[in-house]
């Protein structure tokens, strides 16, 4: 399964450190370009980034609440 994104989207996500993130990153909306707010989780195997899991969060209900430990 392959998918690519426009350069401006990669640049927008890159502003928020997604390229080096080790956990979820909140990406704010860009209303001018129709980009909804989301939380992005890097999917990695060892040190290789295989992709990203994007959870749309239009109403900003996802937070950093208590985690099971």
CSV table of N, CA and C in Angstrom, one decimal:
chain,number,residue,atom,x,y,z
A,1,UNK,N,0.8,-1.2,0.0
A,1,UNK,CA,0.0,0.0,0.0
A,1,UNK,C,0.9,1.2,0.0
A,2,UNK,N,0.8,2.0,-1.0
A,2,UNK,CA,1.6,3.2,-1.1
A,2,UNK,C,0.6,4.5,-1.2
A,3,UNK,N,1.1,5.5,-0.6
A,3,UNK,CA,0.3,6.8,-0.6
A,3,UNK,C,1.3,7.9,-0.5
A,4,UNK,N,1.1,9.0,-1.2
A,4,UNK,CA,2.0,10.1,-1.1
A,4,UNK,C,1.2,11.4,-0.8
A,5,UNK,N,1.8,12.4,-0.3
A,5,UNK,CA,1.2,13.6,0.0
A,5,UNK,C,1.9,14.8,-0.7
A,6,UNK,N,1.1,15.8,-0.9
A,6,UNK,CA,1.7,17.0,-1.5
A,6,UNK,C,2.9,17.6,-0.6
A,7,UNK,N,3.8,18.2,-1.2
A,7,UNK,CA,4.9,18.8,-0.5
A,7,UNK,C,4.5,19.8,0.6
A,8,UNK,N,3.5,20.6,0.4
A,8,UNK,CA,3.1,21.5,1.4
A,8,UNK,C,2.6,20.8,2.6
A,9,UNK,N,1.9,19.7,2.5
A,9,UNK,CA,1.5,18.9,3.6
A,9,UNK,C,2.6,18.4,4.4
A,10,UNK,N,3.6,17.8,3.7
A,10,UNK,CA,4.8,17.3,4.4
A,10,UNK,C,5.5,18.4,5.2
A,11,UNK,N,5.6,19.6,4.5
A,11,UNK,CA,6.2,20.8,5.2
A,11,UNK,C,5.4,21.2,6.4
A,12,UNK,N,4.1,21.2,6.3
A,12,UNK,CA,3.2,21.6,7.4
A,12,UNK,C,3.4,20.7,8.6
A,13,UNK,N,3.4,19.4,8.4
A,13,UNK,CA,3.6,18.4,9.4
A,13,UNK,C,5.0,18.5,10.0
A,14,UNK,N,6.0,18.7,9.1
A,14,UNK,CA,7.4,18.9,9.6
A,14,UNK,C,7.6,20.0,10.5
A,15,UNK,N,6.8,21.1,10.4
A,15,UNK,CA,6.9,22.2,11.3
A,15,UNK,C,6.7,21.8,12.8
A,16,UNK,N,6.0,20.7,13.0
A,16,UNK,CA,5.6,20.3,14.3
A,16,UNK,C,6.4,19.1,14.8
A,17,UNK,N,7.5,18.8,14.1
A,17,UNK,CA,8.5,17.8,14.5
A,17,UNK,C,8.1,16.3,14.3
A,18,UNK,N,7.2,16.1,13.4
A,18,UNK,CA,6.7,14.7,13.1
A,18,UNK,C,7.8,13.8,12.6
A,19,UNK,N,8.8,14.4,11.9
A,19,UNK,CA,9.9,13.6,11.3
A,19,UNK,C,10.7,12.9,12.4
A,20,UNK,N,10.9,13.5,13.6
A,20,UNK,CA,11.7,12.9,14.6
A,20,UNK,C,10.9,12.5,15.8
A,21,UNK,N,9.6,12.6,15.8
A,21,UNK,CA,8.8,12.3,17.0
A,21,UNK,C,8.8,10.9,17.4
A,22,UNK,N,8.8,10.6,18.6
A,22,UNK,CA,8.8,9.2,19.1
A,22,UNK,C,7.4,8.9,19.7
A,23,UNK,N,6.5,9.8,19.6
A,23,UNK,CA,5.1,9.6,20.1
A,23,UNK,C,4.1,10.5,19.3
A,24,UNK,N,2.9,10.5,19.8
A,24,UNK,CA,1.9,11.3,19.1
A,24,UNK,C,2.2,12.8,19.1
A,25,UNK,N,1.8,13.4,17.9
A,25,UNK,CA,2.1,14.8,17.7
A,25,UNK,C,0.8,15.5,17.3
A,26,UNK,N,0.4,16.6,18.0
A,26,UNK,CA,-0.8,17.3,17.5
A,26,UNK,C,-0.4,18.2,16.4
A,27,UNK,N,-1.2,18.1,15.3
A,27,UNK,CA,-1.0,19.0,14.1
A,27,UNK,C,-2.2,19.9,14.1
A,28,UNK,N,-2.1,21.2,14.2
A,28,UNK,CA,-3.2,22.1,14.2
A,28,UNK,C,-3.8,22.2,12.8
A,29,UNK,N,-5.0,22.6,12.7
A,29,UNK,CA,-5.7,22.8,11.4
A,29,UNK,C,-5.1,24.0,10.6
A,30,UNK,N,-5.2,23.9,9.3
A,30,UNK,CA,-4.9,25.0,8.4
A,30,UNK,C,-6.1,25.2,7.6
A,31,UNK,N,-7.0,26.1,8.1
A,31,UNK,CA,-8.3,26.3,7.5
A,31,UNK,C,-8.2,26.8,6.0
A,32,UNK,N,-7.2,27.6,5.8
A,32,UNK,CA,-7.0,28.2,4.4
A,32,UNK,C,-6.8,27.1,3.4
A,33,UNK,N,-6.2,26.0,3.8
A,33,UNK,CA,-6.0,24.8,2.9
A,33,UNK,C,-6.9,23.7,3.1
A,34,UNK,N,-7.9,23.8,4.0
A,34,UNK,CA,-8.8,22.8,4.3
A,34,UNK,C,-8.3,21.6,5.0
A,35,UNK,N,-7.2,21.8,5.8
A,35,UNK,CA,-6.6,20.7,6.6
A,35,UNK,C,-7.1,20.7,8.0
A,36,UNK,N,-7.8,19.7,8.4
A,36,UNK,CA,-8.4,19.5,9.7
A,36,UNK,C,-7.3,19.3,10.8
A,37,UNK,N,-7.6,19.6,12.0
A,37,UNK,CA,-6.7,19.3,13.2
A,37,UNK,C,-6.6,17.8,13.3
A,38,UNK,N,-5.5,17.3,13.7
A,38,UNK,CA,-5.3,15.9,13.9
A,38,UNK,C,-4.2,15.6,14.9
A,39,UNK,N,-4.2,14.3,15.3
A,39,UNK,CA,-3.1,13.8,16.1
A,39,UNK,C,-2.4,12.8,15.2
A,40,UNK,N,-1.1,12.9,15.0
A,40,UNK,CA,-0.4,12.0,14.1
A,40,UNK,C,0.6,11.1,15.0
A,41,UNK,N,0.5,9.8,14.7
A,41,UNK,CA,1.4,8.9,15.5
A,41,UNK,C,2.3,8.2,14.5
A,42,UNK,N,3.6,8.4,14.7
A,42,UNK,CA,4.6,7.7,13.7
A,42,UNK,C,4.5,6.2,13.9
A,43,UNK,N,4.5,5.5,12.8
A,43,UNK,CA,4.6,4.0,12.8
A,43,UNK,C,6.0,3.6,12.4
A,44,UNK,N,6.7,3.1,13.4
A,44,UNK,CA,8.1,2.7,13.1
A,44,UNK,C,8.4,1.3,13.4
A,45,UNK,N,9.4,0.8,12.7
A,45,UNK,CA,9.9,-0.5,13.0
A,45,UNK,C,11.4,-0.3,13.2
A,46,UNK,N,11.9,-0.6,14.4
A,46,UNK,CA,13.3,-0.2,14.7
A,46,UNK,C,13.5,1.3,14.5
A,47,UNK,N,14.4,1.7,13.6
A,47,UNK,CA,14.6,3.1,13.4
A,47,UNK,C,14.1,3.5,12.0
A,48,UNK,N,13.3,2.7,11.4
A,48,UNK,CA,12.7,3.0,10.1
A,48,UNK,C,11.2,3.5,10.2
A,49,UNK,N,11.0,4.6,9.7
A,49,UNK,CA,9.6,5.1,9.7
A,49,UNK,C,8.8,4.5,8.5
A,50,UNK,N,7.8,3.7,8.9
A,50,UNK,CA,7.0,3.0,7.9
A,50,UNK,C,5.8,3.8,7.4
A,51,UNK,N,5.4,4.8,8.2
A,51,UNK,CA,4.3,5.6,7.9
A,51,UNK,C,3.8,6.4,9.1
A,52,UNK,N,2.6,6.9,9.0
A,52,UNK,CA,2.0,7.7,10.1
A,52,UNK,C,0.5,7.3,10.2
A,53,UNK,N,0.0,7.2,11.4
A,53,UNK,CA,-1.4,7.0,11.7
A,53,UNK,C,-2.0,8.3,12.1
A,54,UNK,N,-3.0,8.8,11.3
A,54,UNK,CA,-3.6,10.1,11.5
A,54,UNK,C,-5.0,10.0,12.1
A,55,UNK,N,-5.2,10.6,13.2
A,55,UNK,CA,-6.5,10.6,13.9
A,55,UNK,C,-7.1,12.0,13.8
A,56,UNK,N,-8.1,12.2,12.9
A,56,UNK,CA,-8.7,13.5,12.8
A,56,UNK,C,-9.3,13.9,14.1
A,57,UNK,N,-9.1,15.2,14.5
A,57,UNK,CA,-9.6,15.7,15.8
A,57,UNK,C,-10.2,17.0,15.6
A,58,UNK,N,-11.3,17.1,14.8
A,58,UNK,CA,-11.9,18.3,14.4
A,58,UNK,C,-12.4,19.1,15.6
A,59,UNK,N,-12.9,18.4,16.7
A,59,UNK,CA,-13.4,19.1,17.8
A,59,UNK,C,-12.4,19.2,19.0
A,60,UNK,N,-11.2,18.8,18.7
A,60,UNK,CA,-10.1,18.9,19.7
A,60,UNK,C,-10.5,18.2,21.0
A,61,UNK,N,-11.0,17.0,20.9
A,61,UNK,CA,-11.3,16.2,22.0
A,61,UNK,C,-10.3,15.2,22.5
A,62,UNK,N,-9.3,14.9,21.6
A,62,UNK,CA,-8.2,14.1,22.0
A,62,UNK,C,-7.2,14.9,22.8
A,63,UNK,N,-6.8,14.3,23.9
A,63,UNK,CA,-5.8,15.0,24.8
A,63,UNK,C,-4.8,14.0,25.4
A,64,UNK,N,-4.0,14.5,26.2
A,64,UNK,CA,-2.9,13.7,26.9
A,64,UNK,C,-3.4,13.3,28.2
A,65,UNK,N,-4.6,12.8,28.3
A,65,UNK,CA,-5.2,12.3,29.6
A,65,UNK,C,-4.3,11.2,30.2
A,66,UNK,N,-4.8,10.6,31.3
A,66,UNK,CA,-4.0,9.5,32.0
A,66,UNK,C,-3.8,8.3,31.0
A,67,UNK,N,-2.6,7.8,31.1
A,67,UNK,CA,-2.3,6.6,30.3
A,67,UNK,C,-2.2,5.4,31.2
A,68,UNK,N,-2.5,4.3,30.6
A,68,UNK,CA,-2.3,3.0,31.4
A,68,UNK,C,-0.9,2.7,31.5
A,69,UNK,N,-0.4,2.3,32.6
A,69,UNK,CA,1.0,2.1,32.7
A,69,UNK,C,1.3,0.8,33.2
